[in-house]
Amino acid sequence: MIDTKALNDAIISEFRKNQVISDSYKKLIKGVATFEDASVFSGELGKICKSVYGSAMTPEDLDVFALDYTEKLLRANAAISHEFCDLVGTNLNELGDLGLQPITPPIDADRLDGLIENASEITEQGEIESLLGDNMVDFLQSLVDEYVRQNAELQNSLGLKPYVVRKWVGTYGTHDTRRTDYCHELAGTFNYGEQPSKFFQRHRGCR
C-alpha cells in the first residue's frame, strides 16, 4: 500500500519550491495574470504530480486505494486550478468593466474516470510518467481550456465580442508529425464562434 502522507509531503514540497508556481502567483497578486498563465500554472501542478509519481510509485502500487487517492489528488488540484482561473477571470472582467462574474465549469467526470481507468491498466514502470503523468498534466490544463470556452460563450451570448487564442509551441516529447500538424492547423486568434471546430481539443501531451 502506498504511503499517502509521504506522497502528500513530496507534492507540497515541490509545490512550494516551484518557481513557475511562484511567478504565477506573483502575476495574480499584481493583477496581470492571464488565462495563458492559468494554463501554465495548471500544467505545473500536473508536472509536480507526474514527477512525484514517477519517482515514488510502481505499477504494483496502483491498486484500488492508490487510484482512489489519485482521483482525490486530481480533484484537489482541479479546485486549485479553478480558483486561479476564477481570480484571473474576475480581474479581467473588472478591467473590461463587463459587470460579469466568471463561470466555473464542473469537472469532466468522464475524462477523469477514463484517466483512472487507464492508470489501472499500467504494467510498465515507464508508463507511470509517460502515460499517467502526462494524462494528469493534460487533464489539469484542459480545465483551463473549458473555463475559457464557457466564459467566452457567456460573453458571446450577451452580445460582447470575445476572441480566443491558441498558440503553437512546436513538438513536445516524442510527438509525431501528425500531432504537430494537428496543433499547427488549429493555432491562431479567432473571434469566438469562428474558431475551428476542434479548437479546444488536445492530443495527449499537448501543450
PDB file of C-alpha atoms in Angstrom:
ATOM      1  CA  MET A   1       0.000   0.000   0.000  1.00  0.00           C
ATOM      2  CA  ILE A   2       1.277   3.461  -0.870  1.00  0.00           C
ATOM      3  CA  ASP A   3       2.302   5.925   1.809  1.00  0.00           C
ATOM      4  CA  THR A   4      -0.101   8.791   1.090  1.00  0.00           C
ATOM      5  CA  LYS A   5       1.466  11.017   3.735  1.00  0.00           C
ATOM      6  CA  ALA A   6       4.860  10.713   2.081  1.00  0.00           C
ATOM      7  CA  LEU A   7       3.302  11.463  -1.312  1.00  0.00           C
ATOM      8  CA  ASN A   8       1.441  14.471   0.058  1.00  0.00           C
ATOM      9  CA  ASP A   9       4.588  15.789   1.716  1.00  0.00           C
ATOM     10  CA  ALA A  10       6.574  15.362  -1.506  1.00  0.00           C
ATOM     11  CA  ILE A  11       3.925  17.122  -3.602  1.00  0.00           C
ATOM     12  CA  ILE A  12       3.624  20.026  -1.154  1.00  0.00           C
ATOM     13  CA  SER A  13       7.409  20.362  -1.009  1.00  0.00           C
ATOM     14  CA  GLU A  14       7.664  20.501  -4.814  1.00  0.00           C
ATOM     15  CA  PHE A  15       4.772  22.965  -4.979  1.00  0.00           C
ATOM     16  CA  ARG A  16       6.408  25.359  -2.505  1.00  0.00           C
ATOM     17  CA  LYS A  17       9.764  25.455  -4.273  1.00  0.00           C
ATOM     18  CA  ASN A  18       8.434  25.548  -7.849  1.00  0.00           C
ATOM     19  CA  GLN A  19       9.493  28.819  -9.468  1.00  0.00           C
ATOM     20  CA  VAL A  20       6.787  28.736 -12.151  1.00  0.00           C
ATOM     21  CA  ILE A  21       4.104  28.365  -9.484  1.00  0.00           C
ATOM     22  CA  SER A  22       5.649  31.229  -7.509  1.00  0.00           C
ATOM     23  CA  ASP A  23       5.861  33.510 -10.554  1.00  0.00           C
ATOM     24  CA  SER A  24       2.257  32.697 -11.484  1.00  0.00           C
ATOM     25  CA  TYR A  25       1.005  33.771  -8.063  1.00  0.00           C
ATOM     26  CA  LYS A  26       3.071  36.945  -8.241  1.00  0.00           C
ATOM     27  CA  LYS A  27       1.350  37.837 -11.516  1.00  0.00           C
ATOM     28  CA  LEU A  28      -2.004  37.071  -9.933  1.00  0.00           C
ATOM     29  CA  ILE A  29      -1.275  39.355  -6.973  1.00  0.00           C
ATOM     30  CA  LYS A  30      -0.204  42.157  -9.334  1.00  0.00           C
ATOM     31  CA  GLY A  31      -3.398  41.704 -11.334  1.00  0.00           C
ATOM     32  CA  VAL A  32      -1.606  40.946 -14.597  1.00  0.00           C
ATOM     33  CA  ALA A  33      -2.178  37.179 -14.833  1.00  0.00           C
ATOM     34  CA  THR A  34      -3.958  35.872 -17.937  1.00  0.00           C
ATOM     35  CA  PHE A  35      -5.559  32.578 -18.896  1.00  0.00           C
ATOM     36  CA  GLU A  36      -2.289  31.671 -20.594  1.00  0.00           C
ATOM     37  CA  ASP A  37      -0.692  31.970 -17.142  1.00  0.00           C
ATOM     38  CA  ALA A  38      -3.516  29.844 -15.736  1.00  0.00           C
ATOM     39  CA  SER A  39      -2.753  27.150 -18.289  1.00  0.00           C
ATOM     40  CA  VAL A  40       0.953  27.199 -17.452  1.00  0.00           C
ATOM     41  CA  PHE A  41       0.119  27.141 -13.738  1.00  0.00           C
ATOM     42  CA  SER A  42      -2.198  24.153 -14.134  1.00  0.00           C
ATOM     43  CA  GLY A  43       0.397  22.376 -16.226  1.00  0.00           C
ATOM     44  CA  GLU A  44       2.939  22.804 -13.437  1.00  0.00           C
ATOM     45  CA  LEU A  45       0.518  21.249 -10.942  1.00  0.00           C
ATOM     46  CA  GLY A  46       0.317  18.249 -13.236  1.00  0.00           C
ATOM     47  CA  LYS A  47       4.081  18.104 -13.750  1.00  0.00           C
ATOM     48  CA  ILE A  48       4.616  18.021  -9.987  1.00  0.00           C
ATOM     49  CA  CYS A  49       2.268  15.043  -9.718  1.00  0.00           C
ATOM     50  CA  LYS A  50       3.990  13.423 -12.691  1.00  0.00           C
ATOM     51  CA  SER A  51       7.445  13.823 -11.152  1.00  0.00           C
ATOM     52  CA  VAL A  52       6.457  12.600  -7.690  1.00  0.00           C
ATOM     53  CA  TYR A  53       4.533   9.617  -9.034  1.00  0.00           C
ATOM     54  CA  GLY A  54       7.352   8.701 -11.405  1.00  0.00           C
ATOM     55  CA  SER A  55       9.873   8.538  -8.584  1.00  0.00           C
ATOM     56  CA  ALA A  56       7.692   7.085  -5.817  1.00  0.00           C
ATOM     57  CA  MET A  57       5.226   4.703  -7.497  1.00  0.00           C
ATOM     58  CA  THR A  58       5.451   1.346  -9.232  1.00  0.00           C
ATOM     59  CA  PRO A  59       2.773  -0.415 -11.298  1.00  0.00           C
ATOM     60  CA  GLU A  60       2.212  -2.748  -8.350  1.00  0.00           C
ATOM     61  CA  ASP A  61       1.347   0.272  -6.184  1.00  0.00           C
ATOM     62  CA  LEU A  62      -1.551   1.253  -8.426  1.00  0.00           C
ATOM     63  CA  ASP A  63      -4.207  -0.678  -6.524  1.00  0.00           C
ATOM     64  CA  VAL A  64      -7.740   0.480  -5.713  1.00  0.00           C
ATOM     65  CA  PHE A  65      -6.501   2.500  -2.746  1.00  0.00           C
ATOM     66  CA  ALA A  66      -3.832   4.292  -4.804  1.00  0.00           C
ATOM     67  CA  LEU A  67      -6.239   5.014  -7.647  1.00  0.00           C
ATOM     68  CA  ASP A  68      -8.777   6.452  -5.208  1.00  0.00           C
ATOM     69  CA  TYR A  69      -6.018   8.665  -3.790  1.00  0.00           C
ATOM     70  CA  THR A  70      -5.069   9.720  -7.334  1.00  0.00           C
ATOM     71  CA  GLU A  71      -8.624  10.773  -8.109  1.00  0.00           C
ATOM     72  CA  LYS A  72      -8.827  12.805  -4.891  1.00  0.00           C
ATOM     73  CA  LEU A  73      -5.456  14.400  -5.676  1.00  0.00           C
ATOM     74  CA  LEU A  74      -6.597  15.437  -9.138  1.00  0.00           C
ATOM     75  CA  ARG A  75      -9.855  16.839  -7.787  1.00  0.00           C
ATOM     76  CA  ALA A  76      -7.909  18.858  -5.226  1.00  0.00           C
ATOM     77  CA  ASN A  77      -5.580  20.201  -7.917  1.00  0.00           C
ATOM     78  CA  ALA A  78      -8.587  20.929 -10.121  1.00  0.00           C
ATOM     79  CA  ALA A  79     -10.015  23.083  -7.331  1.00  0.00           C
ATOM     80  CA  ILE A  80      -6.697  24.966  -7.110  1.00  0.00           C
ATOM     81  CA  SER A  81      -6.666  25.451 -10.883  1.00  0.00           C
ATOM     82  CA  HIS A  82     -10.268  26.667 -10.916  1.00  0.00           C
ATOM     83  CA  GLU A  83      -9.520  29.093  -8.092  1.00  0.00           C
ATOM     84  CA  PHE A  84      -6.648  30.551 -10.129  1.00  0.00           C
ATOM     85  CA  CYS A  85      -8.944  30.844 -13.161  1.00  0.00           C
ATOM     86  CA  ASP A  86     -11.663  32.494 -11.061  1.00  0.00           C
ATOM     87  CA  LEU A  87      -9.260  35.170  -9.894  1.00  0.00           C
ATOM     88  CA  VAL A  88      -7.946  35.744 -13.424  1.00  0.00           C
ATOM     89  CA  GLY A  89     -11.466  35.891 -14.849  1.00  0.00           C
ATOM     90  CA  THR A  90     -12.733  38.239 -12.156  1.00  0.00           C
ATOM     91  CA  ASN A  91      -9.810  40.600 -12.677  1.00  0.00           C
ATOM     92  CA  LEU A  92     -10.147  40.633 -16.471  1.00  0.00           C
ATOM     93  CA  ASN A  93     -13.894  41.240 -16.256  1.00  0.00           C
ATOM     94  CA  GLU A  94     -13.288  44.159 -13.894  1.00  0.00           C
ATOM     95  CA  LEU A  95     -10.602  45.604 -16.157  1.00  0.00           C
ATOM     96  CA  GLY A  96     -13.026  45.347 -19.063  1.00  0.00           C
ATOM     97  CA  ASP A  97     -15.814  46.866 -16.959  1.00  0.00           C
ATOM     98  CA  LEU A  98     -18.066  43.989 -18.026  1.00  0.00           C
ATOM     99  CA  GLY A  99     -20.049  43.625 -14.796  1.00  0.00           C
ATOM    100  CA  LEU A 100     -19.872  39.831 -15.089  1.00  0.00           C
ATOM    101  CA  GLN A 101     -18.948  37.080 -12.694  1.00  0.00           C
ATOM    102  CA  PRO A 102     -16.963  34.294 -14.368  1.00  0.00           C
ATOM    103  CA  ILE A 103     -18.492  30.820 -14.747  1.00  0.00           C
ATOM    104  CA  THR A 104     -16.645  27.925 -13.113  1.00  0.00           C
ATOM    105  CA  PRO A 105     -17.380  24.799 -15.167  1.00  0.00           C
ATOM    106  CA  PRO A 106     -17.748  21.396 -13.495  1.00  0.00           C
ATOM    107  CA  ILE A 107     -15.001  18.812 -13.752  1.00  0.00           C
ATOM    108  CA  ASP A 108     -15.350  16.470 -16.724  1.00  0.00           C
ATOM    109  CA  ALA A 109     -16.149  13.329 -14.709  1.00  0.00           C
ATOM    110  CA  ASP A 110     -15.979  11.043 -17.751  1.00  0.00           C
ATOM    111  CA  ARG A 111     -12.489  12.247 -18.596  1.00  0.00           C
ATOM    112  CA  LEU A 112     -11.365  11.789 -15.001  1.00  0.00           C
ATOM    113  CA  ASP A 113     -12.860   8.284 -14.885  1.00  0.00           C
ATOM    114  CA  GLY A 114     -11.050   7.428 -18.109  1.00  0.00           C
ATOM    115  CA  LEU A 115      -7.757   8.680 -16.698  1.00  0.00           C
ATOM    116  CA  ILE A 116      -8.141   6.497 -13.611  1.00  0.00           C
ATOM    117  CA  GLU A 117      -9.182   3.500 -15.698  1.00  0.00           C
ATOM    118  CA  ASN A 118      -6.110   3.877 -17.926  1.00  0.00           C
ATOM    119  CA  ALA A 119      -3.912   4.113 -14.825  1.00  0.00           C
ATOM    120  CA  SER A 120      -5.331   0.818 -13.544  1.00  0.00           C
ATOM    121  CA  GLU A 121      -4.004  -0.917 -16.666  1.00  0.00           C
ATOM    122  CA  ILE A 122      -0.397   0.277 -16.329  1.00  0.00           C
ATOM    123  CA  THR A 123       2.113  -2.578 -16.237  1.00  0.00           C
ATOM    124  CA  GLU A 124       5.446  -0.887 -17.071  1.00  0.00           C
ATOM    125  CA  GLN A 125       7.392   1.479 -14.823  1.00  0.00           C
ATOM    126  CA  GLY A 126       7.964   3.985 -17.609  1.00  0.00           C
ATOM    127  CA  GLU A 127       4.223   4.316 -18.129  1.00  0.00           C
ATOM    128  CA  ILE A 128       3.845   5.905 -14.699  1.00  0.00           C
ATOM    129  CA  GLU A 129       5.268   9.130 -16.125  1.00  0.00           C
ATOM    130  CA  SER A 130       4.708   8.703 -19.856  1.00  0.00           C
ATOM    131  CA  LEU A 131       1.041   7.725 -19.541  1.00  0.00           C
ATOM    132  CA  LEU A 132      -0.355   8.533 -16.108  1.00  0.00           C
ATOM    133  CA  GLY A 133       1.841  11.597 -15.574  1.00  0.00           C
ATOM    134  CA  ASP A 134       1.138  13.159 -18.965  1.00  0.00           C
ATOM    135  CA  ASN A 135      -2.569  12.432 -18.570  1.00  0.00           C
ATOM    136  CA  MET A 136      -2.516  14.309 -15.263  1.00  0.00           C
ATOM    137  CA  VAL A 137      -0.969  17.353 -16.950  1.00  0.00           C
ATOM    138  CA  ASP A 138      -3.433  17.174 -19.849  1.00  0.00           C
ATOM    139  CA  PHE A 139      -6.411  16.842 -17.518  1.00  0.00           C
ATOM    140  CA  LEU A 140      -5.498  19.876 -15.430  1.00  0.00           C
ATOM    141  CA  GLN A 141      -4.726  22.055 -18.439  1.00  0.00           C
ATOM    142  CA  SER A 142      -7.972  21.004 -20.109  1.00  0.00           C
ATOM    143  CA  LEU A 143      -9.799  22.580 -17.152  1.00  0.00           C
ATOM    144  CA  VAL A 144      -8.473  25.966 -18.223  1.00  0.00           C
ATOM    145  CA  ASP A 145      -9.497  25.336 -21.842  1.00  0.00           C
ATOM    146  CA  GLU A 146     -13.063  24.595 -20.757  1.00  0.00           C
ATOM    147  CA  TYR A 147     -13.066  27.593 -18.426  1.00  0.00           C
ATOM    148  CA  VAL A 148     -12.090  29.851 -21.314  1.00  0.00           C
ATOM    149  CA  ARG A 149     -14.631  28.228 -23.647  1.00  0.00           C
ATOM    150  CA  GLN A 150     -17.594  28.587 -21.309  1.00  0.00           C
ATOM    151  CA  ASN A 151     -16.797  32.170 -20.338  1.00  0.00           C
ATOM    152  CA  ALA A 152     -16.248  33.170 -23.960  1.00  0.00           C
ATOM    153  CA  GLU A 153     -19.581  31.525 -24.761  1.00  0.00           C
ATOM    154  CA  LEU A 154     -21.245  33.553 -21.995  1.00  0.00           C
ATOM    155  CA  GLN A 155     -19.788  36.827 -23.236  1.00  0.00           C
ATOM    156  CA  ASN A 156     -20.716  35.993 -26.813  1.00  0.00           C
ATOM    157  CA  SER A 157     -24.310  35.201 -25.813  1.00  0.00           C
ATOM    158  CA  LEU A 158     -24.556  38.657 -24.219  1.00  0.00           C
ATOM    159  CA  GLY A 159     -23.541  40.391 -27.427  1.00  0.00           C
ATOM    160  CA  LEU A 160     -19.917  41.003 -26.477  1.00  0.00           C
ATOM    161  CA  LYS A 161     -17.071  40.182 -28.863  1.00  0.00           C
ATOM    162  CA  PRO A 162     -14.597  37.877 -27.108  1.00  0.00           C
ATOM    163  CA  TYR A 163     -11.741  36.328 -29.032  1.00  0.00           C
ATOM    164  CA  VAL A 164      -9.769  33.179 -28.316  1.00  0.00           C
ATOM    165  CA  VAL A 165      -6.111  32.373 -28.967  1.00  0.00           C
ATOM    166  CA  ARG A 166      -4.429  29.012 -29.442  1.00  0.00           C
ATOM    167  CA  LYS A 167      -0.644  29.111 -29.641  1.00  0.00           C
ATOM    168  CA  TRP A 168       1.524  26.514 -31.324  1.00  0.00           C
ATOM    169  CA  VAL A 169       4.693  25.753 -29.350  1.00  0.00           C
ATOM    170  CA  GLY A 170       6.155  23.071 -31.609  1.00  0.00           C
ATOM    171  CA  THR A 171       6.842  19.446 -30.847  1.00  0.00           C
ATOM    172  CA  TYR A 172       6.830  18.087 -27.304  1.00  0.00           C
ATOM    173  CA  GLY A 173       8.379  14.875 -26.017  1.00  0.00           C
ATOM    174  CA  THR A 174       8.027  12.112 -28.610  1.00  0.00           C
ATOM    175  CA  HIS A 175       5.175  13.650 -30.588  1.00  0.00           C
ATOM    176  CA  ASP A 176       4.943  12.601 -34.187  1.00  0.00           C
ATOM    177  CA  THR A 177       4.467  14.861 -37.180  1.00  0.00           C
ATOM    178  CA  ARG A 178       0.756  14.079 -37.353  1.00  0.00           C
ATOM    179  CA  ARG A 179       0.187  15.557 -33.896  1.00  0.00           C
ATOM    180  CA  THR A 180       2.400  18.546 -34.616  1.00  0.00           C
ATOM    181  CA  ASP A 181       0.456  19.307 -37.801  1.00  0.00           C
ATOM    182  CA  TYR A 182      -2.811  18.883 -35.904  1.00  0.00           C
ATOM    183  CA  CYS A 183      -1.861  21.662 -33.484  1.00  0.00           C
ATOM    184  CA  HIS A 184      -0.310  23.889 -36.114  1.00  0.00           C
ATOM    185  CA  GLU A 185      -3.526  23.908 -38.143  1.00  0.00           C
ATOM    186  CA  LEU A 186      -5.588  24.941 -35.095  1.00  0.00           C
ATOM    187  CA  ALA A 187      -3.309  27.758 -33.969  1.00  0.00           C
ATOM    188  CA  GLY A 188      -4.377  31.354 -34.318  1.00  0.00           C
ATOM    189  CA  THR A 189      -6.567  34.157 -32.997  1.00  0.00           C
ATOM    190  CA  PHE A 190     -10.288  33.951 -33.704  1.00  0.00           C
ATOM    191  CA  ASN A 191     -13.472  35.754 -32.787  1.00  0.00           C
ATOM    192  CA  TYR A 192     -15.305  33.321 -30.546  1.00  0.00           C
ATOM    193  CA  GLY A 193     -17.673  31.224 -32.641  1.00  0.00           C
ATOM    194  CA  GLU A 194     -15.413  31.452 -35.697  1.00  0.00           C
ATOM    195  CA  GLN A 195     -12.630  29.208 -34.371  1.00  0.00           C
ATOM    196  CA  PRO A 196     -12.012  25.743 -35.927  1.00  0.00           C
ATOM    197  CA  SER A 197     -14.337  23.021 -34.661  1.00  0.00           C
ATOM    198  CA  LYS A 198     -11.541  21.213 -32.799  1.00  0.00           C
ATOM    199  CA  PHE A 199     -10.012  24.407 -31.418  1.00  0.00           C
ATOM    200  CA  PHE A 200     -10.436  23.414 -27.746  1.00  0.00           C
ATOM    201  CA  GLN A 201      -9.348  19.778 -28.164  1.00  0.00           C
ATOM    202  CA  ARG A 202      -5.970  18.415 -27.079  1.00  0.00           C
ATOM    203  CA  HIS A 203      -3.976  15.382 -28.106  1.00  0.00           C
ATOM    204  CA  ARG A 204      -2.058  13.579 -25.360  1.00  0.00           C
ATOM    205  CA  GLY A 205       0.868  15.627 -24.141  1.00  0.00           C
ATOM    206  CA  CYS A 206      -0.448  18.713 -25.925  1.00  0.00           C
ATOM    207  CA  ARG A 207       0.931  21.988 -24.610  1.00  0.00           C
TER     208      ARG A 207
END
